[in-house]
């Protein structure tokens, strides 16, 4: 009998094939990758404005009712939108300073036990955003404040609103091998590389107080490759709730990663990845105790030291 700590036979090739059938442009991974990668190791998803954003085979449809529990702090009522809407105040300030393309950047998956670490980049163009019809999409909020069905419902609208957007991933093995800081930089680099060259930002608003966008003093983390772009970076705690571009990046990254995890759930049923998305949950913990870690778990995380057989 095949242990749950290993993928189903043939699941890697099938899953990768499903992820490759995208209706938007998907850029190739800028770094060499081994053959036989899983869907969690897929590199980037890109969405130029005005194109459909069908990730996997779900076609952008909201999941069935009850398909996933709401995020902690998310509204329980899918019709309600919590909190005041984010605005373009900080983006406009950067435009007035002479920056033409301003991007919001946010990460998802940092606290997960399994699956990729993902970074979303949502690019705003000053000339386009001055048009009244380009006002902030209704219902846009920090992805953590929205239940899954609401995020899915606004995903295409948010993507169309951006001048360009991309989501880059670092897979679990890279998170273990490089550490979280370098994995964040790598996922961000992949997202920037996936953007059309003319849409790469010259300024970035970054959620939090740690800058993982600016070039590092240790280029060997990225095989000595030069940075894709070197934007001015403004860090801001709570930017995903206050800045529209960062909220957009948050939603685009969260929905993209959630779809990856729902695709993986079929290969690892006991782990309930379609609901918990690789984050800690009672079902996830029970499955780890009963079956061990899968190929998509982060083995260097502290939780791995407390499994029964360690």
PDB file of C-alpha atoms in Angstrom:
ATOM      1  CA  UNK A   1       0.000   0.000   0.000  1.00  0.00           C
ATOM      2  CA  UNK A   2       1.308   3.451  -0.880  1.00  0.00           C
ATOM      3  CA  UNK A   3       1.896   5.601   2.245  1.00  0.00           C
ATOM      4  CA  UNK A   4       0.276   9.019   2.333  1.00  0.00           C
ATOM      5  CA  UNK A   5       3.707  10.510   2.751  1.00  0.00           C
ATOM      6  CA  UNK A   6       4.281   9.992  -0.992  1.00  0.00           C
ATOM      7  CA  UNK A   7       2.328  11.351  -3.993  1.00  0.00           C
ATOM      8  CA  UNK A   8      -0.080   9.176  -5.901  1.00  0.00           C
ATOM      9  CA  UNK A   9       1.543   7.437  -8.848  1.00  0.00           C
ATOM     10  CA  UNK A  10       1.358   9.721 -11.860  1.00  0.00           C
ATOM     11  CA  UNK A  11      -0.248  12.557  -9.896  1.00  0.00           C
ATOM     12  CA  UNK A  12       2.691  14.917 -10.387  1.00  0.00           C
ATOM     13  CA  UNK A  13       2.595  14.797 -14.182  1.00  0.00           C
ATOM     14  CA  UNK A  14      -1.184  15.062 -14.290  1.00  0.00           C
ATOM     15  CA  UNK A  15      -1.310  17.980 -11.857  1.00  0.00           C
ATOM     16  CA  UNK A  16       1.433  19.836 -13.659  1.00  0.00           C
ATOM     17  CA  UNK A  17      -0.402  19.358 -16.930  1.00  0.00           C
ATOM     18  CA  UNK A  18      -3.561  20.809 -15.440  1.00  0.00           C
ATOM     19  CA  UNK A  19      -1.691  23.863 -14.195  1.00  0.00           C
ATOM     20  CA  UNK A  20      -0.127  24.399 -17.607  1.00  0.00           C
ATOM     21  CA  UNK A  21      -3.552  24.660 -19.260  1.00  0.00           C
ATOM     22  CA  UNK A  22      -4.068  28.314 -18.442  1.00  0.00           C
ATOM     23  CA  UNK A  23      -5.938  30.855 -20.523  1.00  0.00           C
ATOM     24  CA  UNK A  24      -3.644  33.654 -19.418  1.00  0.00           C
ATOM     25  CA  UNK A  25       0.043  33.932 -20.266  1.00  0.00           C
ATOM     26  CA  UNK A  26       2.221  31.812 -18.002  1.00  0.00           C
ATOM     27  CA  UNK A  27       5.921  32.630 -17.921  1.00  0.00           C
ATOM     28  CA  UNK A  28       8.580  29.973 -17.647  1.00  0.00           C
ATOM     29  CA  UNK A  29      10.501  29.663 -14.399  1.00  0.00           C
ATOM     30  CA  UNK A  30      13.578  31.930 -14.613  1.00  0.00           C
ATOM     31  CA  UNK A  31      15.627  29.374 -12.673  1.00  0.00           C
ATOM     32  CA  UNK A  32      16.253  25.760 -13.816  1.00  0.00           C
ATOM     33  CA  UNK A  33      13.978  23.215 -12.159  1.00  0.00           C
ATOM     34  CA  UNK A  34      14.152  19.417 -11.955  1.00  0.00           C
ATOM     35  CA  UNK A  35      11.878  17.265 -14.060  1.00  0.00           C
ATOM     36  CA  UNK A  36       8.722  15.855 -12.487  1.00  0.00           C
ATOM     37  CA  UNK A  37       7.838  18.905 -10.421  1.00  0.00           C
ATOM     38  CA  UNK A  38       4.502  18.947  -8.629  1.00  0.00           C
ATOM     39  CA  UNK A  39       1.816  21.580  -8.952  1.00  0.00           C
ATOM     40  CA  UNK A  40       3.153  23.232  -5.785  1.00  0.00           C
ATOM     41  CA  UNK A  41       6.404  23.810  -7.655  1.00  0.00           C
ATOM     42  CA  UNK A  42       4.739  25.670 -10.524  1.00  0.00           C
ATOM     43  CA  UNK A  43       6.501  28.985 -10.966  1.00  0.00           C
ATOM     44  CA  UNK A  44       4.323  31.967 -11.796  1.00  0.00           C
ATOM     45  CA  UNK A  45       0.862  32.987 -12.914  1.00  0.00           C
ATOM     46  CA  UNK A  46       0.546  36.206 -14.905  1.00  0.00           C
ATOM     47  CA  UNK A  47      -2.487  38.288 -15.743  1.00  0.00           C
ATOM     48  CA  UNK A  48      -2.256  41.221 -18.137  1.00  0.00           C
ATOM     49  CA  UNK A  49      -5.243  43.536 -17.854  1.00  0.00           C
ATOM     50  CA  UNK A  50      -8.268  42.475 -19.853  1.00  0.00           C
ATOM     51  CA  UNK A  51      -7.479  38.754 -20.113  1.00  0.00           C
ATOM     52  CA  UNK A  52      -9.362  35.878 -18.474  1.00  0.00           C
ATOM     53  CA  UNK A  53      -7.797  34.476 -15.317  1.00  0.00           C
ATOM     54  CA  UNK A  54      -8.659  30.767 -15.387  1.00  0.00           C
ATOM     55  CA  UNK A  55      -6.265  29.061 -12.970  1.00  0.00           C
ATOM     56  CA  UNK A  56      -6.276  25.287 -13.200  1.00  0.00           C
ATOM     57  CA  UNK A  57      -9.612  23.916 -14.353  1.00  0.00           C
ATOM     58  CA  UNK A  58     -11.912  25.902 -12.092  1.00  0.00           C
ATOM     59  CA  UNK A  59     -12.631  28.677 -14.555  1.00  0.00           C
ATOM     60  CA  UNK A  60     -12.711  31.370 -11.900  1.00  0.00           C
ATOM     61  CA  UNK A  61     -15.949  30.041 -10.436  1.00  0.00           C
ATOM     62  CA  UNK A  62     -16.575  30.297  -6.725  1.00  0.00           C
ATOM     63  CA  UNK A  63     -16.238  26.985  -4.892  1.00  0.00           C
ATOM     64  CA  UNK A  64     -19.380  25.178  -3.739  1.00  0.00           C
ATOM     65  CA  UNK A  65     -21.004  26.498  -0.606  1.00  0.00           C
ATOM     66  CA  UNK A  66     -19.188  25.184   2.439  1.00  0.00           C
ATOM     67  CA  UNK A  67     -16.149  24.148   0.426  1.00  0.00           C
ATOM     68  CA  UNK A  68     -13.831  25.948   2.783  1.00  0.00           C
ATOM     69  CA  UNK A  69     -13.991  27.570   6.168  1.00  0.00           C
ATOM     70  CA  UNK A  70     -13.625  31.336   6.365  1.00  0.00           C
ATOM     71  CA  UNK A  71     -10.230  32.721   7.271  1.00  0.00           C
ATOM     72  CA  UNK A  72      -9.767  33.776  10.896  1.00  0.00           C
ATOM     73  CA  UNK A  73     -11.355  37.192  11.223  1.00  0.00           C
ATOM     74  CA  UNK A  74     -13.124  36.932   7.858  1.00  0.00           C
ATOM     75  CA  UNK A  75     -16.734  37.954   7.532  1.00  0.00           C
ATOM     76  CA  UNK A  76     -19.139  35.037   7.997  1.00  0.00           C
ATOM     77  CA  UNK A  77     -21.696  36.709   5.757  1.00  0.00           C
ATOM     78  CA  UNK A  78     -20.573  36.547   2.108  1.00  0.00           C
ATOM     79  CA  UNK A  79     -22.772  39.545   1.275  1.00  0.00           C
ATOM     80  CA  UNK A  80     -21.054  41.814   3.780  1.00  0.00           C
ATOM     81  CA  UNK A  81     -17.725  43.524   3.174  1.00  0.00           C
ATOM     82  CA  UNK A  82     -15.872  44.258   6.438  1.00  0.00           C
ATOM     83  CA  UNK A  83     -14.097  47.499   7.185  1.00  0.00           C
ATOM     84  CA  UNK A  84     -13.515  50.621   5.090  1.00  0.00           C
ATOM     85  CA  UNK A  85     -12.242  50.095   1.537  1.00  0.00           C
ATOM     86  CA  UNK A  86      -8.542  50.532   0.740  1.00  0.00           C
ATOM     87  CA  UNK A  87      -7.601  53.660  -1.197  1.00  0.00           C
ATOM     88  CA  UNK A  88      -4.948  54.874  -3.632  1.00  0.00           C
ATOM     89  CA  UNK A  89      -3.581  57.617  -1.363  1.00  0.00           C
ATOM     90  CA  UNK A  90      -0.060  56.232  -1.068  1.00  0.00           C
ATOM     91  CA  UNK A  91       0.056  55.205  -4.719  1.00  0.00           C
ATOM     92  CA  UNK A  92      -0.927  58.732  -5.778  1.00  0.00           C
ATOM     93  CA  UNK A  93       1.773  60.151  -3.536  1.00  0.00           C
ATOM     94  CA  UNK A  94       4.346  58.037  -5.380  1.00  0.00           C
ATOM     95  CA  UNK A  95       2.902  59.073  -8.751  1.00  0.00           C
ATOM     96  CA  UNK A  96       3.272  62.733  -7.781  1.00  0.00           C
ATOM     97  CA  UNK A  97       6.915  62.029  -6.952  1.00  0.00           C
ATOM     98  CA  UNK A  98       7.443  60.983 -10.556  1.00  0.00           C
ATOM     99  CA  UNK A  99       6.972  57.219 -10.388  1.00  0.00           C
ATOM    100  CA  UNK A 100       4.892  56.027 -13.345  1.00  0.00           C
ATOM    101  CA  UNK A 101       4.271  52.378 -12.409  1.00  0.00           C
ATOM    102  CA  UNK A 102       3.519  51.647  -8.759  1.00  0.00           C
ATOM    103  CA  UNK A 103       2.973  48.085  -7.559  1.00  0.00           C
ATOM    104  CA  UNK A 104       1.470  46.652  -4.413  1.00  0.00           C
ATOM    105  CA  UNK A 105       3.264  43.543  -3.139  1.00  0.00           C
ATOM    106  CA  UNK A 106       2.020  41.028  -0.575  1.00  0.00           C
ATOM    107  CA  UNK A 107       2.820  37.438   0.401  1.00  0.00           C
ATOM    108  CA  UNK A 108       0.601  34.511   1.335  1.00  0.00           C
ATOM    109  CA  UNK A 109       1.469  31.104   2.721  1.00  0.00           C
ATOM    110  CA  UNK A 110       4.225  32.142   5.111  1.00  0.00           C
ATOM    111  CA  UNK A 111       2.556  30.418   8.079  1.00  0.00           C
ATOM    112  CA  UNK A 112       1.472  27.289   6.216  1.00  0.00           C
ATOM    113  CA  UNK A 113       2.847  23.827   6.981  1.00  0.00           C
ATOM    114  CA  UNK A 114       2.447  22.653   3.393  1.00  0.00           C
ATOM    115  CA  UNK A 115       2.341  24.096  -0.097  1.00  0.00           C
ATOM    116  CA  UNK A 116       4.108  27.013  -1.760  1.00  0.00           C
ATOM    117  CA  UNK A 117       5.017  30.424  -0.451  1.00  0.00           C
ATOM    118  CA  UNK A 118       3.447  32.913  -2.868  1.00  0.00           C
ATOM    119  CA  UNK A 119       4.020  36.613  -3.568  1.00  0.00           C
ATOM    120  CA  UNK A 120       1.540  38.732  -5.503  1.00  0.00           C
ATOM    121  CA  UNK A 121       2.446  41.871  -7.461  1.00  0.00           C
ATOM    122  CA  UNK A 122      -0.326  44.213  -8.647  1.00  0.00           C
ATOM    123  CA  UNK A 123       0.837  47.056 -10.910  1.00  0.00           C
ATOM    124  CA  UNK A 124      -0.978  50.403 -11.087  1.00  0.00           C
ATOM    125  CA  UNK A 125      -0.261  52.849 -13.927  1.00  0.00           C
ATOM    126  CA  UNK A 126      -0.689  56.536 -13.123  1.00  0.00           C
ATOM    127  CA  UNK A 127      -2.270  57.562 -16.438  1.00  0.00           C
ATOM    128  CA  UNK A 128      -4.782  54.710 -16.363  1.00  0.00           C
ATOM    129  CA  UNK A 129      -5.818  55.206 -12.749  1.00  0.00           C
ATOM    130  CA  UNK A 130      -6.752  58.843 -13.395  1.00  0.00           C
ATOM    131  CA  UNK A 131      -9.742  57.656 -15.412  1.00  0.00           C
ATOM    132  CA  UNK A 132     -12.941  57.580 -13.329  1.00  0.00           C
ATOM    133  CA  UNK A 133     -13.859  54.108 -14.570  1.00  0.00           C
ATOM    134  CA  UNK A 134     -10.687  52.746 -12.960  1.00  0.00           C
ATOM    135  CA  UNK A 135     -11.830  53.429  -9.402  1.00  0.00           C
ATOM    136  CA  UNK A 136     -11.100  50.789  -6.757  1.00  0.00           C
ATOM    137  CA  UNK A 137     -13.197  47.651  -7.418  1.00  0.00           C
ATOM    138  CA  UNK A 138     -16.211  47.263  -5.154  1.00  0.00           C
ATOM    139  CA  UNK A 139     -15.624  44.761  -2.391  1.00  0.00           C
ATOM    140  CA  UNK A 140     -11.815  44.868  -2.533  1.00  0.00           C
ATOM    141  CA  UNK A 141     -10.286  44.326   0.902  1.00  0.00           C
ATOM    142  CA  UNK A 142      -7.277  42.632   2.447  1.00  0.00           C
ATOM    143  CA  UNK A 143      -7.700  38.956   1.536  1.00  0.00           C
ATOM    144  CA  UNK A 144      -7.590  37.942   5.214  1.00  0.00           C
ATOM    145  CA  UNK A 145     -10.818  39.867   5.817  1.00  0.00           C
ATOM    146  CA  UNK A 146     -12.759  38.095   3.073  1.00  0.00           C
ATOM    147  CA  UNK A 147     -14.199  34.562   3.012  1.00  0.00           C
ATOM    148  CA  UNK A 148     -13.056  32.336   0.179  1.00  0.00           C
ATOM    149  CA  UNK A 149     -16.210  32.704  -1.890  1.00  0.00           C
ATOM    150  CA  UNK A 150     -15.935  36.503  -1.787  1.00  0.00           C
ATOM    151  CA  UNK A 151     -12.290  36.418  -2.859  1.00  0.00           C
ATOM    152  CA  UNK A 152     -13.178  34.158  -5.778  1.00  0.00           C
ATOM    153  CA  UNK A 153     -16.064  36.433  -6.761  1.00  0.00           C
ATOM    154  CA  UNK A 154     -13.869  39.542  -7.074  1.00  0.00           C
ATOM    155  CA  UNK A 155     -10.747  37.834  -8.452  1.00  0.00           C
ATOM    156  CA  UNK A 156     -11.326  38.509 -12.151  1.00  0.00           C
ATOM    157  CA  UNK A 157     -12.550  42.054 -11.501  1.00  0.00           C
ATOM    158  CA  UNK A 158      -9.443  42.866  -9.453  1.00  0.00           C
ATOM    159  CA  UNK A 159      -7.140  41.391 -12.090  1.00  0.00           C
ATOM    160  CA  UNK A 160      -8.795  43.412 -14.859  1.00  0.00           C
ATOM    161  CA  UNK A 161      -8.424  46.577 -12.802  1.00  0.00           C
ATOM    162  CA  UNK A 162      -4.624  46.229 -12.614  1.00  0.00           C
ATOM    163  CA  UNK A 163      -2.342  47.376 -15.424  1.00  0.00           C
ATOM    164  CA  UNK A 164      -0.622  43.988 -14.966  1.00  0.00           C
ATOM    165  CA  UNK A 165      -0.229  41.427 -12.205  1.00  0.00           C
ATOM    166  CA  UNK A 166       1.722  38.292 -11.404  1.00  0.00           C
ATOM    167  CA  UNK A 167       2.087  35.726  -8.638  1.00  0.00           C
ATOM    168  CA  UNK A 168       5.423  34.015  -8.005  1.00  0.00           C
ATOM    169  CA  UNK A 169       5.949  30.885  -5.906  1.00  0.00           C
ATOM    170  CA  UNK A 170       8.715  29.263  -3.886  1.00  0.00           C
ATOM    171  CA  UNK A 171       8.055  25.572  -3.341  1.00  0.00           C
ATOM    172  CA  UNK A 172       8.344  23.788   0.043  1.00  0.00           C
ATOM    173  CA  UNK A 173      11.800  22.399  -0.735  1.00  0.00           C
ATOM    174  CA  UNK A 174      13.054  25.909  -1.503  1.00  0.00           C
ATOM    175  CA  UNK A 175      11.513  27.228   1.733  1.00  0.00           C
ATOM    176  CA  UNK A 176      13.394  24.515   3.648  1.00  0.00           C
ATOM    177  CA  UNK A 177      16.672  24.887   1.794  1.00  0.00           C
ATOM    178  CA  UNK A 178      16.865  28.678   1.536  1.00  0.00           C
ATOM    179  CA  UNK A 179      14.928  29.805   4.591  1.00  0.00           C
ATOM    180  CA  UNK A 180      11.873  32.045   4.604  1.00  0.00           C
ATOM    181  CA  UNK A 181      13.609  35.343   3.847  1.00  0.00           C
ATOM    182  CA  UNK A 182      15.400  34.048   0.756  1.00  0.00           C
ATOM    183  CA  UNK A 183      12.283  32.144  -0.346  1.00  0.00           C
ATOM    184  CA  UNK A 184      10.274  35.375  -0.160  1.00  0.00           C
ATOM    185  CA  UNK A 185      12.866  37.143  -2.293  1.00  0.00           C
ATOM    186  CA  UNK A 186      12.876  34.288  -4.788  1.00  0.00           C
ATOM    187  CA  UNK A 187       9.077  34.251  -5.161  1.00  0.00           C
ATOM    188  CA  UNK A 188       9.096  38.043  -5.583  1.00  0.00           C
ATOM    189  CA  UNK A 189      11.831  37.841  -8.207  1.00  0.00           C
ATOM    190  CA  UNK A 190       9.806  35.277 -10.148  1.00  0.00           C
ATOM    191  CA  UNK A 191       6.725  37.487 -10.041  1.00  0.00           C
ATOM    192  CA  UNK A 192       8.690  40.509 -11.332  1.00  0.00           C
ATOM    193  CA  UNK A 193      10.286  38.390 -14.061  1.00  0.00           C
ATOM    194  CA  UNK A 194       6.862  37.210 -15.193  1.00  0.00           C
ATOM    195  CA  UNK A 195       5.560  40.740 -15.746  1.00  0.00           C
ATOM    196  CA  UNK A 196       5.912  42.255 -19.221  1.00  0.00           C
ATOM    197  CA  UNK A 197       9.086  44.323 -19.246  1.00  0.00           C
ATOM    198  CA  UNK A 198       7.136  47.511 -19.900  1.00  0.00           C
ATOM    199  CA  UNK A 199       4.939  46.837 -16.844  1.00  0.00           C
ATOM    200  CA  UNK A 200       7.672  46.304 -14.259  1.00  0.00           C
ATOM    201  CA  UNK A 201       7.257  48.836 -11.437  1.00  0.00           C
ATOM    202  CA  UNK A 202       9.577  51.679 -10.530  1.00  0.00           C
ATOM    203  CA  UNK A 203       8.047  51.956  -7.042  1.00  0.00           C
ATOM    204  CA  UNK A 204       6.538  49.394  -4.674  1.00  0.00           C
ATOM    205  CA  UNK A 205       4.279  49.587  -1.637  1.00  0.00           C
ATOM    206  CA  UNK A 206       5.059  46.548   0.516  1.00  0.00           C
ATOM    207  CA  UNK A 207       2.936  45.223   3.355  1.00  0.00           C
ATOM    208  CA  UNK A 208       4.787  44.951   6.662  1.00  0.00           C
ATOM    209  CA  UNK A 209       8.005  46.511   7.923  1.00  0.00           C
ATOM    210  CA  UNK A 210      10.520  44.137   6.319  1.00  0.00           C
ATOM    211  CA  UNK A 211      11.806  44.832   2.810  1.00  0.00           C
ATOM    212  CA  UNK A 212      12.183  41.553   0.897  1.00  0.00           C
ATOM    213  CA  UNK A 213      11.876  43.281  -2.490  1.00  0.00           C
ATOM    214  CA  UNK A 214      15.085  45.337  -2.673  1.00  0.00           C
ATOM    215  CA  UNK A 215      18.206  43.530  -3.946  1.00  0.00           C
ATOM    216  CA  UNK A 216      19.975  41.556  -1.258  1.00  0.00           C
ATOM    217  CA  UNK A 217      23.610  41.915  -0.262  1.00  0.00           C
ATOM    218  CA  UNK A 218      23.907  38.140  -0.827  1.00  0.00           C
ATOM    219  CA  UNK A 219      23.272  37.658  -4.566  1.00  0.00           C
ATOM    220  CA  UNK A 220      24.437  34.039  -4.373  1.00  0.00           C
ATOM    221  CA  UNK A 221      20.984  33.222  -3.030  1.00  0.00           C
ATOM    222  CA  UNK A 222      19.780  33.691  -6.606  1.00  0.00           C
ATOM    223  CA  UNK A 223      22.668  32.152  -8.533  1.00  0.00           C
ATOM    224  CA  UNK A 224      24.269  35.590  -8.996  1.00  0.00           C
ATOM    225  CA  UNK A 225      21.523  36.629 -11.400  1.00  0.00           C
ATOM    226  CA  UNK A 226      20.964  40.378 -11.613  1.00  0.00           C
ATOM    227  CA  UNK A 227      17.698  41.742 -10.183  1.00  0.00           C
ATOM    228  CA  UNK A 228      14.789  41.868 -12.602  1.00  0.00           C
ATOM    229  CA  UNK A 229      13.988  45.418 -11.507  1.00  0.00           C
ATOM    230  CA  UNK A 230      15.047  47.707  -8.664  1.00  0.00           C
ATOM    231  CA  UNK A 231      12.009  49.754  -7.625  1.00  0.00           C
ATOM    232  CA  UNK A 232      11.880  52.230  -4.792  1.00  0.00           C
ATOM    233  CA  UNK A 233      10.300  50.368  -1.864  1.00  0.00           C
ATOM    234  CA  UNK A 234       7.936  51.829   0.731  1.00  0.00           C
ATOM    235  CA  UNK A 235       7.118  49.444   3.590  1.00  0.00           C
ATOM    236  CA  UNK A 236       3.906  49.948   5.541  1.00  0.00           C
ATOM    237  CA  UNK A 237       2.365  47.924   8.344  1.00  0.00           C
ATOM    238  CA  UNK A 238      -1.260  47.247   7.447  1.00  0.00           C
ATOM    239  CA  UNK A 239      -0.787  48.210   3.797  1.00  0.00           C
ATOM    240  CA  UNK A 240      -2.952  45.274   2.695  1.00  0.00           C
ATOM    241  CA  UNK A 241      -5.906  46.934   4.439  1.00  0.00           C
ATOM    242  CA  UNK A 242      -5.085  50.568   3.585  1.00  0.00           C
ATOM    243  CA  UNK A 243      -3.559  50.556   0.076  1.00  0.00           C
ATOM    244  CA  UNK A 244      -5.645  49.389  -2.865  1.00  0.00           C
ATOM    245  CA  UNK A 245      -2.678  48.061  -4.832  1.00  0.00           C
ATOM    246  CA  UNK A 246      -1.504  45.919  -1.906  1.00  0.00           C
ATOM    247  CA  UNK A 247      -5.031  44.666  -1.219  1.00  0.00           C
ATOM    248  CA  UNK A 248      -5.237  43.674  -4.897  1.00  0.00           C
ATOM    249  CA  UNK A 249      -1.909  41.818  -4.661  1.00  0.00           C
ATOM    250  CA  UNK A 250      -3.172  40.110  -1.517  1.00  0.00           C
ATOM    251  CA  UNK A 251      -6.361  38.849  -3.188  1.00  0.00           C
ATOM    252  CA  UNK A 252      -4.630  37.758  -6.401  1.00  0.00           C
ATOM    253  CA  UNK A 253      -1.934  35.847  -4.506  1.00  0.00           C
ATOM    254  CA  UNK A 254      -4.374  34.266  -2.058  1.00  0.00           C
ATOM    255  CA  UNK A 255      -6.816  33.031  -4.694  1.00  0.00           C
ATOM    256  CA  UNK A 256      -3.998  31.714  -6.887  1.00  0.00           C
ATOM    257  CA  UNK A 257      -2.402  29.805  -4.009  1.00  0.00           C
ATOM    258  CA  UNK A 258      -5.773  28.509  -2.767  1.00  0.00           C
ATOM    259  CA  UNK A 259      -6.456  27.029  -6.188  1.00  0.00           C
ATOM    260  CA  UNK A 260      -3.071  25.322  -6.148  1.00  0.00           C
ATOM    261  CA  UNK A 261      -3.906  23.764  -2.775  1.00  0.00           C
ATOM    262  CA  UNK A 262      -7.365  22.660  -3.900  1.00  0.00           C
ATOM    263  CA  UNK A 263      -5.699  20.944  -6.839  1.00  0.00           C
ATOM    264  CA  UNK A 264      -3.320  19.147  -4.467  1.00  0.00           C
ATOM    265  CA  UNK A 265      -6.120  18.033  -2.144  1.00  0.00           C
ATOM    266  CA  UNK A 266      -7.124  15.289  -4.588  1.00  0.00           C
ATOM    267  CA  UNK A 267      -3.739  13.592  -4.156  1.00  0.00           C
ATOM    268  CA  UNK A 268      -3.721  13.833  -0.356  1.00  0.00           C
ATOM    269  CA  UNK A 269      -7.358  13.376   0.839  1.00  0.00           C
ATOM    270  CA  UNK A 270      -6.751  12.895   4.592  1.00  0.00           C
ATOM    271  CA  UNK A 271      -4.997  16.254   4.897  1.00  0.00           C
ATOM    272  CA  UNK A 272      -8.051  18.329   3.937  1.00  0.00           C
ATOM    273  CA  UNK A 273      -5.960  20.730   1.840  1.00  0.00           C
ATOM    274  CA  UNK A 274      -9.059  21.968  -0.009  1.00  0.00           C
ATOM    275  CA  UNK A 275     -10.222  23.500   3.278  1.00  0.00           C
ATOM    276  CA  UNK A 276      -7.118  24.352   5.293  1.00  0.00           C
ATOM    277  CA  UNK A 277      -4.875  25.236   2.301  1.00  0.00           C
ATOM    278  CA  UNK A 278      -1.870  23.729   4.068  1.00  0.00           C
ATOM    279  CA  UNK A 279      -2.300  25.766   7.264  1.00  0.00           C
ATOM    280  CA  UNK A 280      -2.561  24.144  10.719  1.00  0.00           C
ATOM    281  CA  UNK A 281      -5.979  22.656  11.494  1.00  0.00           C
ATOM    282  CA  UNK A 282      -7.251  19.722  13.610  1.00  0.00           C
ATOM    283  CA  UNK A 283      -7.701  17.540  10.512  1.00  0.00           C
ATOM    284  CA  UNK A 284      -4.266  18.462   9.200  1.00  0.00           C
ATOM    285  CA  UNK A 285      -2.665  17.602  12.552  1.00  0.00           C
ATOM    286  CA  UNK A 286      -4.460  14.238  12.762  1.00  0.00           C
ATOM    287  CA  UNK A 287      -3.375  13.352   9.227  1.00  0.00           C
ATOM    288  CA  UNK A 288       0.234  14.212  10.026  1.00  0.00           C
ATOM    289  CA  UNK A 289       0.150  11.970  13.099  1.00  0.00           C
ATOM    290  CA  UNK A 290      -1.435   9.119  11.162  1.00  0.00           C
ATOM    291  CA  UNK A 291       0.308   9.308   7.786  1.00  0.00           C
ATOM    292  CA  UNK A 292       3.395  11.450   8.182  1.00  0.00           C
ATOM    293  CA  UNK A 293       4.541  14.332   6.027  1.00  0.00           C
ATOM    294  CA  UNK A 294       3.781  14.475   2.318  1.00  0.00           C
ATOM    295  CA  UNK A 295       6.039  15.597  -0.490  1.00  0.00           C
ATOM    296  CA  UNK A 296       4.612  19.130  -0.182  1.00  0.00           C
ATOM    297  CA  UNK A 297       5.251  19.657   3.544  1.00  0.00           C
ATOM    298  CA  UNK A 298       7.924  22.022   4.839  1.00  0.00           C
ATOM    299  CA  UNK A 299      10.182  19.675   6.746  1.00  0.00           C
ATOM    300  CA  UNK A 300      12.279  22.321   8.481  1.00  0.00           C
ATOM    301  CA  UNK A 301       9.280  23.909  10.230  1.00  0.00           C
ATOM    302  CA  UNK A 302       9.054  23.555  14.023  1.00  0.00           C
ATOM    303  CA  UNK A 303       5.917  21.381  13.849  1.00  0.00           C
ATOM    304  CA  UNK A 304       7.980  18.592  12.243  1.00  0.00           C
ATOM    305  CA  UNK A 305      10.021  18.250  15.445  1.00  0.00           C
ATOM    306  CA  UNK A 306       6.910  17.362  17.462  1.00  0.00           C
ATOM    307  CA  UNK A 307       5.433  14.599  15.330  1.00  0.00           C
ATOM    308  CA  UNK A 308       5.000  11.324  17.301  1.00  0.00           C
ATOM    309  CA  UNK A 309       7.851   9.394  15.705  1.00  0.00           C
ATOM    310  CA  UNK A 310      10.515  12.109  16.042  1.00  0.00           C
TER     311      UNK A 310
END
